[in-house]
């Protein structure tokens, strides 16, 4: 029986294939499961929960998250593929850049320090990630492309750099991917300060610039949904590679959910979609554990009824 969860998984598989990722079959299998788990696990999404809900032990997921960049997936290429499927291959696009505070305790976590929290309107102890998103002014939506953890002020001082220098250095890592069909870069700084960096496209009208600028807020909605539904704040790790994996897996699962909802003809509601995916996943596990195959007509009705339990209308 083909369900929304099957479609979610197929969309992600297509994106992995389209991004021409050079990863091992064993890692690809774990990656697909992780992206599913980020969507179906209720409440906290961490290694302990993955061990409970997934098909592997907790340590397997920890090891997968810890792969170095050369052996891991290229998150930006993967999400560009999802963005093109969501927006179409052409559109009026801009890159939005927005730093966001991530709550984290402890002293051993890489790059931990004091960063501006927009929600608290104050500087707080924790982490910061710089999110890179692709926005479309016609659909008024955003797809996250990549997240990078920011350096602490102490680390920046040792390197004789400012936070702005760091943000610019991150953008310079992806010159080809970020310039492709992108007409404008919108940069939102902490403390509510904004800066605009224009591309070489001189045909932009004043009205288009204003539309791009207004649409930049869509990246904040992506942060909100990732924090609320796909575990952006939940990673237990204190290793920089595991943290990087967790942040980007959170945004990627959100992107896959957006594409799935669009292709299923659903109204956009992460709460409703996550409830649906969780119910389908749990119903499947129950039937699998029982080892019983009932009448197909009957199972179709039961499956539909159970999977729609607690689904919240958009």
Backbone as numpy.savetxt, mean C-alpha at the origin, in Angstrom:
# Nx Ny Nz CAx CAy CAz Cx Cy Cz
-15.53 -22.25 -7.26 -16.38 -21.05 -7.26 -15.50 -19.80 -7.26
-15.69 -18.95 -8.26 -14.91 -17.73 -8.36 -15.49 -16.66 -7.44
-14.67 -16.10 -6.57 -15.13 -15.09 -5.62 -14.31 -13.82 -5.75
-14.70 -12.80 -4.98 -13.94 -11.55 -4.96 -12.51 -11.78 -4.52
-12.29 -12.74 -3.63 -10.94 -13.05 -3.17 -10.10 -13.65 -4.28
-10.72 -14.47 -5.13 -10.01 -15.02 -6.28 -9.62 -13.91 -7.24
-10.54 -12.97 -7.46 -10.25 -11.86 -8.36 -9.14 -10.98 -7.80
-9.19 -10.74 -6.50 -8.14 -9.98 -5.81 -6.78 -10.63 -6.04
-6.71 -11.95 -5.86 -5.46 -12.68 -6.03 -5.00 -12.65 -7.49
-5.92 -12.84 -8.42 -5.56 -12.84 -9.85 -5.03 -11.48 -10.29
-5.63 -10.40 -9.79 -5.17 -9.05 -10.14 -3.74 -8.84 -9.66
-3.45 -9.30 -8.46 -2.08 -9.15 -7.94 -1.10 -10.00 -8.74
-1.48 -11.23 -9.08 -0.60 -12.08 -9.88 -0.29 -11.44 -11.22
-1.31 -10.86 -11.85 -1.11 -10.18 -13.14 -0.13 -9.02 -13.00
-0.23 -8.27 -11.89 0.67 -7.13 -11.67 2.11 -7.59 -11.48
2.29 -8.69 -10.76 3.64 -9.24 -10.56 4.24 -9.65 -11.90
3.43 -10.30 -12.72 3.90 -10.74 -14.04 4.18 -9.55 -14.94
3.31 -8.54 -14.90 3.47 -7.36 -15.75 4.68 -6.53 -15.37
5.05 -6.57 -14.09 6.21 -5.79 -13.63 7.53 -6.48 -13.94
7.45 -7.66 -14.57 8.65 -8.42 -14.95 9.58 -8.63 -13.76
8.99 -8.96 -12.62 9.77 -9.15 -11.40 10.60 -10.44 -11.49
11.89 -10.32 -11.16 12.78 -11.48 -11.16 12.90 -12.00 -9.73
11.91 -12.77 -9.33 11.88 -13.33 -7.99 11.70 -14.83 -8.07
12.07 -15.52 -7.02 11.95 -16.97 -7.02 10.49 -17.38 -6.87
10.17 -18.59 -7.31 8.81 -19.10 -7.22 8.36 -19.22 -5.77
9.28 -19.63 -4.89 8.92 -19.78 -3.48 8.58 -18.44 -2.85
9.37 -17.38 -3.18 9.09 -16.06 -2.64 7.80 -15.49 -3.23
7.57 -15.75 -4.53 6.34 -15.27 -5.17 5.11 -15.86 -4.48
5.19 -17.13 -4.12 4.07 -17.79 -3.45 3.80 -17.15 -2.09
4.88 -16.89 -1.33 4.73 -16.24 -0.02 4.21 -14.81 -0.18
4.71 -14.09 -1.19 4.31 -12.71 -1.43 2.81 -12.62 -1.71
2.31 -13.52 -2.56 0.88 -13.52 -2.88 0.06 -13.76 -1.62
0.51 -14.71 -0.79 -0.22 -15.00 0.44 -0.19 -13.80 1.39
0.96 -13.13 1.47 1.09 -11.98 2.36 0.13 -10.87 1.96
0.05 -10.58 0.65 -0.85 -9.52 0.17 -2.31 -9.88 0.48
-2.64 -11.16 0.40 -3.99 -11.60 0.77 -4.21 -11.43 2.27
-3.22 -11.83 3.07 -3.35 -11.74 4.53 -3.49 -10.29 5.00
-2.81 -9.36 4.33 -2.93 -7.96 4.69 -4.37 -7.46 4.50
-5.12 -8.12 3.62 -6.49 -7.71 3.38 -7.50 -8.46 4.26
-7.20 -9.70 4.60 -8.23 -10.52 5.29 -8.07 -10.56 6.81
-6.88 -10.23 7.33 -6.69 -10.28 8.78 -7.39 -9.10 9.43
-8.28 -9.33 10.37 -8.92 -8.22 11.09 -7.99 -7.67 12.16
-8.23 -6.45 12.56 -7.46 -5.80 13.63 -5.97 -5.74 13.28
-5.08 -6.05 14.22 -3.65 -5.91 14.01 -3.14 -6.87 12.94
-2.30 -6.35 12.04 -1.71 -7.19 10.99 -0.21 -7.27 11.26
0.21 -8.32 11.94 1.61 -8.50 12.29 2.01 -9.96 12.09
3.26 -10.29 12.42 3.75 -11.64 12.19 2.97 -12.69 12.98
2.60 -12.35 14.19 1.84 -13.29 15.03 0.51 -13.63 14.38
-0.18 -12.61 13.90 -1.46 -12.81 13.25 -1.31 -13.60 11.93
-0.23 -13.34 11.21 0.00 -14.07 9.96 0.19 -15.55 10.23
0.91 -15.86 11.33 1.08 -17.26 11.70 -0.24 -17.93 12.04
-1.19 -17.17 12.56 -2.51 -17.73 12.92 -3.40 -17.91 11.71
-3.41 -16.91 10.82 -4.33 -16.93 9.70 -3.74 -17.55 8.44
-2.42 -17.56 8.32 -1.78 -18.05 7.10 -1.52 -19.54 7.12
-0.86 -20.00 6.07 -0.56 -21.43 5.92 0.86 -21.77 6.34
1.61 -20.79 6.84 2.98 -21.01 7.28 3.14 -20.56 8.74
4.26 -20.97 9.32 4.55 -20.54 10.69 5.03 -19.09 10.67
5.00 -18.47 11.82 5.34 -17.05 11.94 6.73 -16.74 11.40
7.71 -17.61 11.66 9.09 -17.34 11.25 9.25 -17.27 9.73
8.42 -18.01 9.02 8.48 -17.98 7.55 8.17 -16.58 7.02
7.18 -15.94 7.60 6.83 -14.58 7.18 7.91 -13.58 7.59
8.48 -13.77 8.77 9.58 -12.90 9.20 10.75 -12.98 8.23
11.08 -14.18 7.81 12.19 -14.37 6.87 11.89 -13.72 5.52
10.67 -13.87 5.05 10.29 -13.29 3.75 10.36 -11.77 3.78
9.95 -11.17 4.88 10.00 -9.71 5.01 11.43 -9.20 5.05
12.36 -10.04 5.46 13.74 -9.60 5.65 14.63 -9.70 4.44
14.07 -10.07 3.28 14.89 -10.18 2.08 15.45 -8.83 1.66
16.70 -8.82 1.23 17.32 -7.58 0.78 16.70 -7.12 -0.54
16.94 -5.88 -0.88 16.32 -5.25 -2.04 16.53 -6.04 -3.32
17.72 -6.60 -3.52 18.04 -7.31 -4.76 17.21 -8.58 -4.95
16.72 -9.16 -3.85 15.96 -10.40 -3.92 14.46 -10.19 -3.72
14.07 -8.96 -3.39 12.67 -8.65 -3.11 11.99 -8.11 -4.37
10.71 -7.87 -4.28 9.95 -7.32 -5.39 10.25 -5.84 -5.57
10.18 -5.34 -6.79 10.31 -3.91 -7.06 8.92 -3.29 -6.86
8.72 -2.72 -5.68 7.39 -2.22 -5.31 6.90 -1.14 -6.26
7.80 -0.27 -6.71 7.36 0.83 -7.56 6.85 0.32 -8.91
7.59 -0.59 -9.55 7.15 -1.16 -10.82 5.84 -1.92 -10.66
5.73 -2.64 -9.56 4.52 -3.40 -9.29 3.30 -2.49 -9.17
3.46 -1.40 -8.44 2.33 -0.48 -8.22 2.05 0.40 -9.42
3.05 0.67 -10.23 2.80 1.38 -11.49 1.89 0.53 -12.38
2.14 -0.78 -12.40 1.30 -1.69 -13.18 -0.14 -1.67 -12.67
-0.32 -1.68 -11.35 -1.67 -1.62 -10.77 -2.34 -0.28 -11.06
-1.55 0.79 -11.02 -2.09 2.13 -11.28 -2.59 2.24 -12.71
-1.86 1.68 -13.66 -2.28 1.73 -15.07 -3.55 0.92 -15.28
-3.67 -0.17 -14.55 -4.90 -0.97 -14.66 -6.09 -0.24 -14.04
-5.83 0.54 -13.02 -6.90 1.27 -12.33 -7.31 2.53 -13.10
-6.30 3.31 -13.53 -6.58 4.58 -14.21 -6.74 4.43 -15.73
-6.19 3.37 -16.29 -6.05 3.29 -17.74 -4.62 3.67 -18.09
-4.21 3.41 -19.31 -2.82 3.65 -19.68 -2.51 5.11 -19.99
-3.54 5.95 -20.08 -3.32 7.37 -20.33 -4.23 8.18 -19.42
-3.73 9.36 -19.04 -4.52 10.24 -18.19 -3.74 11.48 -17.83
-4.37 12.36 -17.10 -3.70 13.57 -16.62 -3.20 13.26 -15.21
-1.92 12.91 -15.13 -1.34 12.38 -13.90 -0.33 13.35 -13.29
-0.19 13.22 -12.00 0.85 13.96 -11.26 1.36 13.06 -10.15
2.59 13.32 -9.73 3.17 12.62 -8.59 2.94 13.46 -7.34
2.35 12.84 -6.32 2.16 13.51 -5.03 3.11 12.87 -4.01
3.77 13.72 -3.24 4.72 13.25 -2.24 4.28 13.78 -0.88
4.18 12.87 0.09 3.67 13.29 1.39 4.33 12.46 2.49
4.99 13.10 3.46 5.53 12.36 4.60 4.44 12.11 5.65
4.52 10.98 6.33 3.52 10.65 7.33 4.17 10.03 8.55
3.69 10.41 9.72 4.22 9.89 10.99 3.71 8.46 11.23
4.61 7.60 11.72 4.27 6.22 12.08 4.65 6.00 13.55
3.68 5.66 14.35 3.94 5.43 15.78 4.81 4.20 15.97
5.88 4.34 16.75 6.78 3.22 17.01 7.55 3.48 18.29
7.54 2.50 19.19 8.27 2.63 20.45 9.64 1.95 20.33
10.46 2.08 21.37 11.75 1.40 21.39 12.89 2.29 20.94
14.11 1.79 21.17 15.31 2.55 20.83 16.14 1.89 19.73
15.86 0.64 19.41 16.69 -0.11 18.47 16.16 -0.07 17.03
14.99 0.49 16.82 14.42 0.54 15.47 15.21 1.51 14.59
15.57 1.11 13.38 16.32 2.00 12.48 15.58 3.30 12.20
16.33 4.40 12.23 15.84 5.74 11.87 14.76 6.27 12.82
14.68 5.72 14.00 13.69 6.23 14.95 14.12 7.60 15.46
13.17 8.46 15.69 13.49 9.82 16.13 12.22 10.59 16.45
12.28 11.89 16.28 11.12 12.74 16.55 10.69 13.38 15.23
9.39 13.15 14.89 8.86 13.61 13.62 7.52 14.31 13.83
7.17 15.13 12.87 5.92 15.87 12.94 4.73 14.94 12.70
3.74 15.00 13.57 2.50 14.25 13.41 1.38 15.23 13.09
0.80 15.09 11.89 -0.27 15.99 11.49 -1.53 15.82 12.34
-1.82 14.57 12.73 -3.01 14.32 13.55 -2.89 14.96 14.92
-1.70 14.82 15.53 -1.48 15.38 16.87 -1.08 16.85 16.82
-0.72 17.34 15.62 -0.24 18.71 15.45 0.92 19.02 16.39
1.84 18.04 16.48 3.01 18.19 17.33 4.09 17.21 16.88
5.29 17.39 17.43 6.40 16.48 17.15 6.32 15.31 18.12
6.43 14.07 17.58 6.30 12.89 18.43 7.42 11.89 18.14
7.69 11.04 19.11 8.70 9.99 18.98 8.15 8.86 18.13
8.91 8.44 17.13 8.46 7.35 16.27 9.22 7.32 14.96
8.53 6.98 13.88 9.12 6.90 12.56 8.36 7.81 11.60
8.96 8.02 10.44 8.27 8.74 9.37 8.52 8.02 8.07
7.47 7.90 7.26 7.64 7.37 5.91 7.25 8.44 4.91
7.97 8.45 3.82 7.66 9.36 2.72 6.90 8.56 1.67
5.64 8.91 1.45 4.82 8.20 0.48 4.85 8.87 -0.88
5.00 8.07 -1.92 4.97 8.57 -3.30 3.73 8.01 -3.96
2.83 8.89 -4.39 1.58 8.45 -4.99 1.38 9.02 -6.38
0.60 8.33 -7.18 0.23 8.80 -8.52 -1.24 9.23 -8.47
-1.51 10.50 -8.78 -2.89 10.99 -8.75 -3.37 11.29 -10.16
-4.65 11.09 -10.37 -5.31 11.37 -11.65 -6.38 12.41 -11.40
-6.29 13.56 -12.06 -7.23 14.65 -11.76 -8.61 14.41 -12.36
-8.72 13.48 -13.32 -10.02 13.20 -13.91 -10.84 12.25 -13.03
-10.20 11.22 -12.50 -10.89 10.29 -11.60 -10.86 10.77 -10.15
-10.00 11.77 -9.88 -9.83 12.32 -8.52 -9.52 11.20 -7.52
-8.47 10.45 -7.86 -8.07 9.34 -7.01 -6.56 9.22 -7.01
-6.05 8.38 -6.11 -4.60 8.22 -5.96 -4.26 6.75 -5.79
-3.15 6.34 -6.40 -2.60 5.00 -6.19 -1.18 5.16 -5.64
-0.90 4.50 -4.53 0.41 4.62 -3.92 1.44 3.81 -4.72
2.61 4.41 -4.95 3.66 3.76 -5.73 4.78 3.20 -4.86
5.17 3.95 -3.83 6.32 3.52 -3.02 6.32 4.26 -1.71
6.84 3.60 -0.69 7.06 4.25 0.61 8.52 4.09 0.99
9.11 5.17 1.50 10.49 5.15 1.97 10.54 5.68 3.39
11.29 5.01 4.24 11.43 5.48 5.61 12.39 6.66 5.66
12.00 7.72 6.38 12.82 8.92 6.50 13.93 8.73 7.53
15.04 9.42 7.30 16.13 9.43 8.27 15.75 10.33 9.45
16.29 10.04 10.62 16.05 10.88 11.79 16.88 12.16 11.68
16.53 13.16 12.46 17.27 14.43 12.44 18.74 14.23 12.84
18.98 13.31 13.77 20.35 13.03 14.20 21.16 12.46 13.05
20.57 11.52 12.30 21.26 10.92 11.16 21.49 11.94 10.05
20.52 12.82 9.84 20.68 13.86 8.83 21.80 14.82 9.19
21.91 15.15 10.47 22.96 16.05 10.93 24.34 15.45 10.71
24.48 14.15 10.95 25.76 13.47 10.74 26.16 13.47 9.27
25.17 13.50 8.40 25.43 13.51 6.96 25.43 14.93 6.39
25.23 15.89 7.28 25.20 17.30 6.87 24.13 17.55 5.81
22.95 16.98 6.06 21.84 17.13 5.14 20.59 17.57 5.89
19.64 18.13 5.16 18.34 18.48 5.72 17.32 17.44 5.28
16.12 17.51 5.86 15.08 16.58 5.47 14.67 16.79 4.02
14.71 18.04 3.57 14.39 18.34 2.17 15.39 17.66 1.24
16.66 17.69 1.62 17.70 17.00 0.83 17.39 15.52 0.70
16.92 14.94 1.82 16.59 13.51 1.79 15.42 13.23 0.86
14.36 14.04 0.94 13.20 13.84 0.08 13.59 13.92 -1.40
14.43 14.88 -1.72 14.87 15.04 -3.11 15.69 13.83 -3.55
16.54 13.32 -2.67 17.38 12.16 -3.02 16.53 10.93 -3.30
15.40 10.80 -2.60 14.51 9.66 -2.85 13.90 9.75 -4.24
13.43 10.93 -4.60 12.82 11.13 -5.92 13.83 10.85 -7.04
15.07 11.21 -6.82 16.10 11.01 -7.84 16.42 9.53 -8.08
15.96 8.66 -7.18 16.21 7.23 -7.37 15.36 6.64 -8.49
14.27 7.32 -8.83 13.34 6.77 -9.82 13.07 7.77 -10.94
14.12 8.22 -11.63 13.91 9.26 -12.65 13.03 8.83 -13.80
13.20 7.60 -14.30 12.43 7.14 -15.46 10.99 6.83 -15.09
10.81 6.10 -14.01 9.46 5.66 -13.63 8.56 6.84 -13.26
9.13 7.86 -12.61 8.31 8.97 -12.14 8.08 10.05 -13.20
8.88 10.06 -14.25 8.70 11.06 -15.29 7.78 10.57 -16.41
7.54 9.27 -16.46 6.75 8.70 -17.54 5.30 9.21 -17.51
4.93 10.05 -18.45 3.57 10.59 -18.62 3.09 11.41 -17.42
4.00 11.79 -16.55 3.64 12.61 -15.39 3.89 14.07 -15.73
2.91 14.93 -15.48 2.99 16.32 -15.91 3.40 17.26 -14.79
3.31 16.81 -13.56 3.55 17.71 -12.43 3.92 16.89 -11.20
4.78 17.46 -10.37 5.09 16.86 -9.08 4.58 17.78 -7.98
3.74 17.25 -7.09 3.19 18.02 -5.99 3.81 17.51 -4.70
4.43 18.40 -3.99 5.17 18.02 -2.80 4.53 18.67 -1.58
4.05 17.87 -0.67 3.44 18.39 0.55 4.40 18.17 1.71
4.85 19.25 2.31 5.81 19.19 3.40 5.08 19.07 4.75
5.80 18.62 5.80 5.21 18.60 7.13 4.83 20.00 7.60
4.06 20.08 8.67 3.60 21.35 9.25 2.67 22.11 8.31
2.11 21.39 7.30 1.15 22.04 6.42 1.75 22.86 5.31
3.08 22.89 5.17 3.72 23.68 4.12 3.70 22.89 2.82
3.43 23.56 1.70 3.37 22.89 0.41 4.36 23.54 -0.56
4.89 22.70 -1.44 5.74 23.21 -2.51 5.35 22.51 -3.80
5.39 23.24 -4.90 5.08 22.66 -6.20 6.34 22.59 -7.03
6.57 21.44 -7.65 7.70 21.28 -8.55 7.13 20.86 -9.91
7.26 21.74 -10.87 6.66 21.49 -12.17 7.57 20.63 -13.04
6.94 19.84 -13.93 7.69 19.07 -14.90 8.04 19.98 -16.08
8.62 19.39 -17.09 9.01 20.16 -18.27 7.83 20.42 -19.20
6.65 19.93 -18.86 5.45 20.14 -19.67 4.98 21.58 -19.50
5.17 22.39 -20.54 4.82 23.82 -20.47 3.40 24.09 -20.96
2.67 23.02 -21.32 1.32 23.21 -21.87 0.25 23.24 -20.79
0.64 23.08 -19.53 -0.34 23.07 -18.43 -1.01 24.43 -18.29
-2.34 24.41 -18.23 -3.07 25.64 -18.01 -3.19 25.92 -16.51
-3.54 27.14 -16.16 -3.71 27.49 -14.76 -4.81 26.66 -14.10
-5.86 26.36 -14.88 -6.96 25.56 -14.34 -6.50 24.15 -14.02
-5.66 23.57 -14.91 -5.15 22.22 -14.67 -4.26 22.18 -13.44
-3.40 23.18 -13.27 -2.53 23.24 -12.10 -3.35 23.27 -10.82
-4.44 24.07 -10.84 -5.31 24.17 -9.67 -5.99 22.84 -9.38
-6.41 22.12 -10.45 -7.04 20.81 -10.27 -6.05 19.81 -9.69
-4.83 19.81 -10.19 -3.79 18.93 -9.65 -3.57 19.23 -8.18
-3.48 20.51 -7.86 -3.18 20.91 -6.48 -4.29 20.47 -5.53
-5.54 20.60 -5.98 -6.66 20.19 -5.14 -6.71 18.66 -4.97
-6.33 17.93 -6.02 -6.40 16.47 -5.99 -5.30 15.86 -5.12
-4.30 16.66 -4.74 -3.19 16.14 -3.94 -3.67 15.52 -2.63
-4.84 15.97 -2.12 -5.35 15.46 -0.85 -5.69 13.97 -0.93
-5.83 13.43 -2.14 -6.16 12.01 -2.28 -5.08 11.11 -1.67
-3.84 11.57 -1.67 -2.78 10.76 -1.08 -2.97 10.61 0.43
-3.57 11.61 1.06 -3.85 11.52 2.50 -4.91 10.48 2.80
-5.87 10.31 1.87 -6.89 9.28 2.04 -6.26 7.89 1.94
-5.22 7.76 1.11 -4.52 6.47 1.00 -3.82 6.14 2.32
-3.19 7.13 2.93 -2.57 6.91 4.24 -3.63 6.52 5.27
-4.76 7.20 5.23 -5.84 6.92 6.18 -6.32 5.47 6.05
-6.59 5.03 4.82 -7.10 3.68 4.62 -6.06 2.62 4.92
-4.79 2.90 4.60 -3.72 1.94 4.89 -3.54 1.78 6.40
-3.65 2.87 7.14 -3.53 2.80 8.59 -4.74 2.11 9.21
-5.91 2.30 8.62 -7.12 1.75 9.20 -7.42 0.31 8.82
-6.96 -0.12 7.62 -7.41 -1.42 7.11 -6.29 -2.36 6.66
-5.12 -1.86 6.31 -4.08 -2.77 5.80 -2.78 -2.70 6.62
-2.89 -2.38 7.89 -1.80 -2.57 8.83 -0.57 -1.71 8.67
-0.70 -0.50 8.16 0.47 0.36 7.95 1.21 0.65 9.25
0.50 0.66 10.37 1.10 1.02 11.67 1.45 -0.20 12.52
1.26 -1.42 12.00 1.26 -2.60 12.86 2.55 -3.42 12.89
3.52 -3.15 12.03 4.69 -4.02 11.92 5.46 -4.11 13.23
5.81 -5.33 13.64 6.54 -5.57 14.88 8.05 -5.47 14.70
8.51 -5.44 13.46 9.94 -5.59 13.18 10.77 -4.39 13.62
12.07 -4.64 13.81 13.04 -3.58 14.08 14.18 -3.62 13.07
13.92 -4.26 11.95 14.89 -4.37 10.86 14.41 -3.49 9.70
15.33 -2.75 9.08 14.91 -1.77 8.07 14.29 -2.43 6.85
14.77 -3.63 6.48 14.21 -4.29 5.31 12.81 -4.82 5.60
12.62 -5.33 6.81 11.30 -5.83 7.19 10.29 -4.69 7.29
10.73 -3.57 7.82 9.85 -2.41 7.90 9.48 -1.91 6.51
10.48 -1.85 5.62 10.23 -1.40 4.25 9.24 -2.32 3.56
9.41 -3.62 3.75 8.49 -4.59 3.16 7.08 -4.38 3.69
6.95 -4.22 5.01 5.63 -4.07 5.63 4.91 -2.82 5.14
5.61 -1.68 5.09 5.00 -0.44 4.65 4.49 -0.56 3.21
5.32 -1.14 2.34 4.96 -1.22 0.93 3.92 -2.31 0.66
3.96 -3.39 1.42 2.92 -4.42 1.28 1.56 -3.87 1.69
1.55 -3.00 2.69 0.31 -2.37 3.13 -0.30 -1.52 2.01
0.53 -0.69 1.38 0.02 0.15 0.29 -0.37 -0.67 -0.93
0.41 -1.72 -1.23 0.10 -2.55 -2.39 -1.22 -3.28 -2.22
-1.47 -3.82 -1.03 -2.75 -4.50 -0.78 -3.92 -3.53 -0.93
-3.70 -2.27 -0.54 -4.73 -1.24 -0.72 -4.97 -0.99 -2.21
-3.89 -0.92 -2.99 -4.03 -0.72 -4.44 -4.79 -1.87 -5.10
-4.44 -3.10 -4.72 -5.12 -4.27 -5.30 -6.61 -4.24 -4.95
-6.92 -3.81 -3.73 -8.32 -3.70 -3.31 -9.07 -2.69 -4.16
-8.43 -1.56 -4.47 -9.08 -0.53 -5.30 -9.39 -1.07 -6.69
-8.42 -1.76 -7.28 -8.63 -2.32 -8.62 -9.75 -3.37 -8.59
-9.72 -4.21 -7.55 -10.74 -5.26 -7.43 -12.13 -4.68 -7.28
-12.29 -3.68 -6.42 -13.60 -3.05 -6.24 -14.11 -2.43 -7.54
-13.21 -1.78 -8.26 -13.60 -1.15 -9.53 -14.07 -2.19 -10.53
-13.33 -3.30 -10.65 -13.66 -4.32 -11.65 -14.86 -5.17 -11.23
-15.16 -5.19 -9.93 -16.35 -5.89 -9.45 -17.59 -5.00 -9.48
-17.38 -3.71 -9.77 -18.50 -2.78 -9.81 -18.99 -2.38 -8.44
-18.12 -2.47 -7.43 -18.49 -2.10 -6.07 -18.27 -0.63 -5.81
-19.11 -0.04 -4.97 -18.84 1.30 -4.47 -17.59 1.24 -3.59
-16.78 2.30 -3.63 -15.55 2.27 -2.85 -15.85 2.36 -1.36
-15.54 1.29 -0.65 -15.66 1.25 0.80 -14.69 0.20 1.31
-13.57 0.64 1.88 -12.58 -0.31 2.37 -13.14 -1.14 3.52
-13.99 -0.56 4.35 -14.58 -1.29 5.45 -15.43 -2.45 4.95
-16.28 -2.16 3.96 -17.16 -3.18 3.39 -16.35 -4.24 2.65
-15.36 -3.81 1.87 -14.56 -4.74 1.08 -13.74 -5.66 1.98
-13.12 -5.10 3.02 -12.32 -5.91 3.92 -13.19 -6.94 4.65
-14.38 -6.54 5.08 -15.29 -7.49 5.73 -15.65 -8.63 4.80
-15.92 -8.29 3.54 -16.26 -9.30 2.54 -15.10 -10.28 2.33
-13.88 -9.75 2.15 -12.72 -10.61 1.91 -12.41 -11.48 3.13
-12.55 -10.92 4.33 -12.30 -11.69 5.55 -13.29 -12.83 5.68
-14.56 -12.54 5.42 -15.59 -13.58 5.53 -15.36 -14.70 4.53
-15.04 -14.34 3.28 -14.78 -15.36 2.25 -13.61 -16.24 2.67
-12.55 -15.61 3.18 -11.35 -16.35 3.58 -11.66 -17.32 4.72
-12.41 -16.87 5.71 -12.73 -17.71 6.85 -13.67 -18.86 6.48
-14.65 -18.56 5.61 -15.57 -19.61 5.17 -14.79 -20.70 4.43
-13.86 -20.30 3.59 -13.04 -21.27 2.86 -12.23 -22.14 3.82
-11.67 -21.51 4.83 -10.86 -22.27 5.80 -11.72 -23.27 6.56
-12.94 -22.87 6.88 -13.84 -23.77 7.60 -14.18 -24.99 6.74
-14.55 -24.76 5.47 -14.88 -25.87 4.58 -13.66 -26.78 4.34
-12.50 -26.16 4.22 -11.28 -26.94 3.99 -10.96 -27.80 5.21
-11.12 -27.22 6.39 -10.83 -27.96 7.62 -11.81 -29.11 7.83
-13.07 -28.91 7.42 -14.09 -29.95 7.58 -13.87 -31.11 6.62
-13.25 -30.82 5.48 -13.01 -31.86 4.50 -14.28 -32.43 3.90
-15.32 -31.59 3.84 -16.62 -32.04 3.36 -17.01 -31.23 2.13
-17.45 -31.91 1.07 -17.85 -31.23 -0.16 -19.35 -31.40 -0.33
-20.17 -30.43 0.04 -21.62 -30.54 -0.08 -22.11 -30.30 -1.50
-23.40 -30.40 -1.68 -24.03 -30.13 -2.97 -23.65 -28.75 -3.49
-23.29 -28.64 -4.80 -22.80 -27.38 -5.35 -23.83 -26.25 -5.26
-25.09 -26.58 -5.52 -26.14 -25.56 -5.44 -26.29 -25.05 -4.01
-26.25 -25.99 -3.07 -26.39 -25.64 -1.67 -25.19 -24.83 -1.17
-23.99 -25.29 -1.55 -22.78 -24.60 -1.08 -22.71 -23.18 -1.63
-23.20 -22.98 -2.86 -23.18 -21.63 -3.45 -24.03 -20.68 -2.62
-25.20 -21.13 -2.19 -26.09 -20.30 -1.37 -25.49 -20.05 0.01
-24.97 -21.12 0.64 -24.38 -20.98 1.97 -23.17 -20.05 1.92
-22.32 -20.23 0.90 -21.11 -19.43 0.77 -21.45 -17.95 0.63
-22.45 -17.66 -0.21 -22.85 -16.26 -0.43 -23.39 -15.64 0.85
-24.22 -16.41 1.57 -24.81 -15.89 2.82 -23.75 -15.63 3.87
-22.82 -16.58 4.03 -21.80 -16.43 5.08 -20.79 -15.35 4.75
-20.41 -15.25 3.47 -19.38 -14.28 3.10 -19.87 -12.84 3.19
-21.18 -12.64 3.18 -21.73 -11.28 3.26 -22.12 -10.88 4.69
-21.82 -11.73 5.67 -22.10 -11.38 7.05 -21.29 -10.16 7.46
-21.89 -9.24 8.17 -21.25 -8.05 8.73 -20.71 -7.11 7.65
-21.12 -7.30 6.41 -20.67 -6.38 5.37 -21.37 -5.04 5.55
-20.59 -3.98 5.54 -21.12 -2.65 5.77 -21.37 -1.95 4.45
-22.52 -1.37 4.29 -22.85 -0.68 3.04 -21.97 0.55 2.86
-21.64 0.84 1.62 -20.78 2.00 1.32 -21.53 3.29 1.61
